[in-house]
C-alpha cells in the first residue's frame, strides 16, 4: 500500500481550502496521480464547494482532506456528511484538522475529543486518531488569519475512518421466526428455567424468605367506603347548562322540552286573533276557529303550531 493508504487503480478525492499552499497542493496531486495511475482517477475539490461539486454517491475509494502540508482546513458537519456520501462502501477517509486541547469561546475549532465524534456522527466507522502534533509557525499564523484564534493550545490531529460496507439508506429484510418449535408432545417447548421462574409451588409458600403481600393491606379506609349513588350519576343536560337535549338524551330533558312545546300558546303577531277570522292574518294559526276571549287557552293541532 502506497503513501496515504492509496493503491493503483483507486479513485481518490483531494480536498483543500484557502489555507493550502498552492505548490504543496500541486505536489500532493502529482504524487497521488503517480500512485493510482492515469484515467482521471484523482479529483481536487475546495472544501467550501464540495457540496456543489455534484459527485455521485459512492464515487471514491479514498478521500484525503486537509492533508496538504501547511493546510489548516476545518470540517463542518455538512462537509463530513458529504464526504461520507461520496465515499464508496468500505472506503477510507484520511483528514487533518487543527484542534484545541480545551473547549473555549471559538466554536469554529473543535476540541481533540470532539473531532472523532464528529466523524462518527457523519456515518463513518472505525474512527481512530493516527497522529497528534504541534503546529508549525506557518500553520499557527494561518489559523490566526483564517479562524481568528489567538490561543496557544493548538494541535493538529490526523484521523481516519471508514464508510460501512453498505450504502446510506439501504435496507435488508430480516428473517425472523416467532413460532416455537414443538416438543415431543406436540406442544411448543418451554425453557425449564423460565417455567420455574414463573411457577409458585406449595413449598414456596412455606419458605420463610418468601415475602408475600396481603392484598387487603393495599386498601385504605377510603377505598372501603360505599360510594354515594348520587355521585355516580352522570349530570343531566340541564345541570350541564344545556338548553337543547342531546341526540340520544336519557336524562328526560328531551321529553320535558317536547311537553313544553305542546303546551305552549302561540304568540299573536297582530294581537287580533281572538276577534275572529275577519281580523286574522293570512298565516294565522287560528284561521277557521271561532272567536275567543283574550287569554283563553286554545288547543291547536301539531301542524298549526307556527307564529302568526
Coordinates of C-alpha atoms in Angstrom, one line a residue:
X1 CA 0.0 0.0 0.0
X2 CA 1.4 3.4 -1.0
X3 CA 1.6 6.6 0.9
X4 CA -1.7 7.8 2.5
X5 CA -3.0 4.3 2.0
X6 CA -3.6 4.8 -1.7
X7 CA -3.0 2.0 -4.2
X8 CA -3.1 1.7 -8.0
X9 CA -6.5 1.8 -9.7
X10 CA -8.3 3.6 -6.8
X11 CA -10.4 6.7 -7.3
X12 CA -9.1 9.5 -4.9
X13 CA -10.5 12.9 -3.9
X14 CA -8.2 15.6 -2.5
X15 CA -10.0 18.3 -0.6
X16 CA -8.2 21.6 0.1
X17 CA -9.0 25.0 1.5
X18 CA -7.8 28.6 1.1
X19 CA -5.0 28.0 3.6
X20 CA -3.4 25.3 1.5
X21 CA -0.2 26.4 -0.2
X22 CA -0.6 26.2 -4.0
X23 CA 2.8 24.5 -4.6
X24 CA 2.2 22.0 -1.8
X25 CA -1.2 21.1 -3.3
X26 CA 0.2 20.6 -6.7
X27 CA 3.0 18.3 -5.4
X28 CA 0.4 16.2 -3.5
X29 CA -1.8 15.9 -6.6
X30 CA 1.1 14.8 -8.7
X31 CA 2.2 12.2 -6.1
X32 CA -1.3 10.7 -5.8
X33 CA -1.7 10.6 -9.6
X34 CA 1.5 8.7 -9.9
X35 CA 0.2 6.1 -7.3
X36 CA -3.2 5.5 -8.8
X37 CA -2.4 5.8 -12.5
X38 CA -3.9 7.8 -15.3
X39 CA -7.6 7.9 -16.5
X40 CA -8.6 10.9 -14.3
X41 CA -8.7 9.0 -11.1
X42 CA -7.9 12.0 -8.9
X43 CA -10.4 14.7 -8.2
X44 CA -9.4 18.0 -6.5
X45 CA -12.2 19.9 -4.6
X46 CA -12.3 23.0 -2.4
X47 CA -13.8 22.3 1.0
X48 CA -16.3 25.1 0.7
X49 CA -17.5 24.0 -2.8
X50 CA -17.7 20.2 -2.1
X51 CA -21.5 20.0 -1.8
X52 CA -21.8 21.8 -5.2
X53 CA -19.4 19.5 -6.9
X54 CA -22.3 17.2 -8.0
X55 CA -20.3 14.0 -7.4
X56 CA -22.5 10.9 -7.4
X57 CA -22.7 8.9 -4.2
X58 CA -20.1 6.1 -3.7
X59 CA -17.7 7.7 -6.1
X60 CA -14.3 7.4 -4.3
X61 CA -12.2 4.7 -2.7
X62 CA -10.1 7.2 -0.7
X63 CA -10.7 10.8 0.3
X64 CA -7.8 13.0 1.6
X65 CA -8.9 16.2 3.3
X66 CA -6.7 18.8 4.9
X67 CA -3.5 16.7 4.3
X68 CA -1.9 19.3 2.1
X69 CA 1.3 20.4 4.0
X70 CA 0.5 23.8 5.7
X71 CA -3.3 23.4 5.4
X72 CA -5.5 24.2 8.4
X73 CA -8.9 23.2 7.0
X74 CA -11.9 22.9 9.3
X75 CA -14.5 20.2 8.5
X76 CA -18.1 21.2 9.3
X77 CA -20.9 18.6 9.9
X78 CA -22.1 19.3 6.3
X79 CA -18.7 18.7 4.8
X80 CA -18.3 15.4 6.8
X81 CA -21.7 14.2 5.7
X82 CA -20.9 15.0 2.1
X83 CA -17.6 13.1 2.4
X84 CA -19.5 10.1 3.8
X85 CA -22.0 10.3 0.9
X86 CA -19.4 10.3 -2.0
X87 CA -17.2 7.7 -0.3
X88 CA -17.7 4.1 -1.5
X89 CA -18.9 1.5 1.0
X90 CA -15.8 0.3 2.8
X91 CA -13.9 3.3 1.5
X92 CA -11.4 5.2 3.7
X93 CA -11.1 8.9 4.6
X94 CA -8.0 10.5 6.0
X95 CA -8.1 14.0 7.2
X96 CA -6.0 16.5 9.2
X97 CA -7.5 19.3 11.2
X98 CA -6.2 21.8 13.9
X99 CA -7.9 21.3 17.3
X100 CA -7.7 22.9 20.7
X101 CA -6.9 21.0 23.9
X102 CA -9.8 22.6 25.8
X103 CA -13.1 24.0 24.8
X104 CA -13.0 27.7 24.5
X105 CA -15.0 30.6 23.1
X106 CA -14.1 29.9 19.5
X107 CA -16.8 27.5 18.3
X108 CA -15.2 27.1 14.8
X109 CA -12.3 25.0 16.2
X110 CA -13.2 21.6 17.7
X111 CA -11.5 20.0 20.6
X112 CA -9.4 16.9 20.2
X113 CA -12.2 14.8 21.8
X114 CA -15.0 16.2 19.6
X115 CA -13.3 15.6 16.2
X116 CA -13.6 11.7 16.3
X117 CA -17.2 12.2 17.5
X118 CA -18.0 14.4 14.5
X119 CA -16.7 11.8 12.1
X120 CA -18.8 9.1 13.8
X121 CA -22.0 11.2 13.7
X122 CA -21.4 11.7 9.9
X123 CA -21.8 8.0 9.5
X124 CA -18.2 6.8 9.5
X125 CA -17.0 3.8 11.4
X126 CA -13.6 2.5 12.8
X127 CA -12.7 6.1 13.5
X128 CA -9.2 6.4 15.1
X129 CA -6.6 9.0 15.7
X130 CA -3.4 8.4 13.9
X131 CA -1.2 11.3 14.9
X132 CA -1.2 14.4 17.0
X133 CA 1.5 17.0 16.8
X134 CA 2.2 20.7 17.3
X135 CA 1.6 23.2 14.5
X136 CA 4.4 24.8 12.6
X137 CA 4.8 28.6 13.0
X138 CA 3.3 29.0 9.5
X139 CA 0.3 26.8 10.4
X140 CA -0.3 28.8 13.7
X141 CA -0.3 32.0 11.7
X142 CA -2.7 30.5 9.2
X143 CA -5.1 29.6 12.0
X144 CA -4.9 33.1 13.4
X145 CA -5.5 34.6 10.0
X146 CA -8.3 32.4 8.8
X147 CA -10.0 31.4 12.1
X148 CA -9.3 34.4 14.2
X149 CA -7.9 32.3 17.0
X150 CA -5.2 33.7 19.3
X151 CA -4.8 30.9 21.8
X152 CA -1.6 28.9 22.3
X153 CA -3.2 25.4 22.9
X154 CA -3.4 24.3 19.3
X155 CA -2.5 20.9 17.9
X156 CA -3.0 19.3 14.5
X157 CA -4.6 15.9 14.5
X158 CA -4.5 13.3 11.8
X159 CA -7.5 10.9 11.9
X160 CA -9.1 8.3 9.7
X161 CA -12.4 6.5 9.3
X162 CA -14.2 4.1 7.0
X163 CA -17.6 4.0 5.5
X164 CA -19.7 1.0 6.5
X165 CA -19.9 -1.8 3.9
X166 CA -23.4 -0.8 2.9
X167 CA -24.9 2.3 1.2
X168 CA -26.5 5.1 3.3
X169 CA -30.3 4.4 3.4
X170 CA -30.0 0.8 2.2
X171 CA -32.3 -1.8 3.8
X172 CA -32.3 -5.5 4.2
X173 CA -35.1 -7.8 5.2
X174 CA -34.6 -9.7 8.5
X175 CA -35.6 -13.3 8.6
X176 CA -37.3 -13.6 12.0
X177 CA -39.4 -16.6 13.2
X178 CA -41.8 -16.1 16.0
X179 CA -43.1 -19.7 16.0
X180 CA -41.8 -22.0 18.7
X181 CA -40.7 -25.5 17.8
X182 CA -43.0 -28.1 19.2
X183 CA -41.7 -30.5 21.8
X184 CA -42.2 -34.3 21.9
X185 CA -45.8 -33.9 23.0
X186 CA -46.6 -31.7 20.1
X187 CA -46.9 -28.6 22.2
X188 CA -44.4 -25.7 22.0
X189 CA -41.4 -26.4 24.1
X190 CA -40.8 -24.2 27.2
X191 CA -37.5 -23.4 28.8
X192 CA -37.4 -25.2 32.2
X193 CA -35.6 -22.3 33.8
X194 CA -38.3 -19.9 32.5
X195 CA -41.1 -22.2 33.7
X196 CA -39.6 -22.5 37.2
X197 CA -39.2 -18.7 37.4
X198 CA -43.0 -18.2 36.9
X199 CA -44.2 -21.2 38.9
X200 CA -45.2 -20.8 42.6
X201 CA -45.4 -24.1 44.4
X202 CA -46.6 -25.0 47.9
X203 CA -43.0 -25.3 49.1
X204 CA -42.5 -21.6 48.1
X205 CA -45.5 -20.6 50.3
X206 CA -43.7 -22.2 53.3
X207 CA -40.4 -20.6 52.5
X208 CA -39.6 -18.1 55.3
X209 CA -37.6 -16.0 52.9
X210 CA -40.7 -15.6 50.6
X211 CA -42.3 -12.2 51.4
X212 CA -45.9 -12.2 50.2
X213 CA -48.1 -9.1 50.3
X214 CA -51.6 -9.2 51.9
X215 CA -54.0 -7.8 49.3
X216 CA -56.2 -6.3 52.0
X217 CA -53.3 -4.2 53.2
X218 CA -53.3 -2.5 49.8
X219 CA -56.7 -0.9 50.5
X220 CA -57.2 2.0 52.9
X221 CA -60.3 3.1 54.8
X222 CA -61.4 5.4 51.9
X223 CA -61.3 2.6 49.4
X224 CA -63.7 0.5 51.6
X225 CA -66.4 3.2 51.9
X226 CA -69.6 2.7 49.9
X227 CA -69.9 5.5 47.3
X228 CA -72.9 7.8 47.3
X229 CA -75.2 6.8 44.4
X230 CA -75.8 10.4 43.5
X231 CA -72.0 10.8 42.9
X232 CA -72.1 8.0 40.4
X233 CA -75.0 9.5 38.3
X234 CA -73.9 11.3 35.2
X235 CA -75.0 15.0 35.2
X236 CA -78.1 15.8 33.2
X237 CA -78.2 18.1 30.2
X238 CA -79.9 20.8 32.2
X239 CA -77.3 20.5 35.0
X240 CA -74.6 21.0 32.5
X241 CA -76.3 24.2 31.3
X242 CA -77.5 22.9 28.0
X243 CA -80.7 24.4 26.5
X244 CA -81.1 21.7 24.0
X245 CA -81.3 18.0 24.6
X246 CA -78.6 15.6 23.3
X247 CA -79.3 13.4 20.3
X248 CA -79.7 10.3 22.5
X249 CA -81.0 12.1 25.6
X250 CA -81.7 9.8 28.5
X251 CA -82.0 12.4 31.3
X252 CA -85.6 13.4 30.5
X253 CA -84.8 16.9 29.1
X254 CA -86.0 15.9 25.6
X255 CA -89.4 14.8 26.9
X256 CA -89.6 17.9 29.0
X257 CA -88.9 20.2 26.1
X258 CA -91.4 18.3 23.9
X259 CA -94.1 18.7 26.5
X260 CA -93.4 22.4 26.8
X261 CA -93.7 22.7 23.1
X262 CA -97.1 21.0 23.1
X263 CA -98.4 23.2 26.0
X264 CA -97.0 26.4 24.6
X265 CA -99.5 29.0 23.4
X266 CA -98.6 30.5 20.0
X267 CA -97.8 34.2 20.3
X268 CA -100.0 36.5 18.2
X269 CA -98.2 38.9 15.9
X270 CA -101.1 41.3 15.4
X271 CA -103.0 40.9 18.7
X272 CA -106.3 40.5 16.9
X273 CA -106.5 36.7 16.7
X274 CA -109.2 36.4 19.4
X275 CA -111.7 38.6 17.4
X276 CA -112.3 36.0 14.6
X277 CA -111.3 35.3 11.0
X278 CA -112.2 38.8 9.8
X279 CA -109.4 40.3 11.9
X280 CA -106.8 37.5 11.5
X281 CA -103.7 37.4 9.2
X282 CA -103.4 35.0 6.2
X283 CA -100.9 32.9 8.2
X284 CA -102.8 33.0 11.5
X285 CA -102.9 29.5 13.2
X286 CA -106.4 30.3 14.5
X287 CA -108.0 30.6 11.0
X288 CA -111.3 28.8 10.8
X289 CA -111.8 28.8 14.5
X290 CA -114.4 30.8 16.4
X291 CA -113.6 33.9 18.3
X292 CA -112.4 33.5 21.9
X293 CA -111.8 35.6 24.9
X294 CA -108.3 37.2 25.3
X295 CA -106.1 34.9 27.4
X296 CA -108.3 31.9 26.9
X297 CA -106.2 28.7 26.3
X298 CA -106.8 27.3 22.8
X299 CA -105.5 23.8 21.8
X300 CA -104.1 23.6 18.3
X301 CA -103.1 20.7 16.2
X302 CA -99.4 20.0 15.7
X303 CA -99.4 21.2 12.1
X304 CA -100.9 24.6 13.2
X305 CA -98.1 25.5 15.6
X306 CA -96.3 28.3 13.9
X307 CA -96.1 32.1 14.7
X308 CA -98.9 34.2 13.4

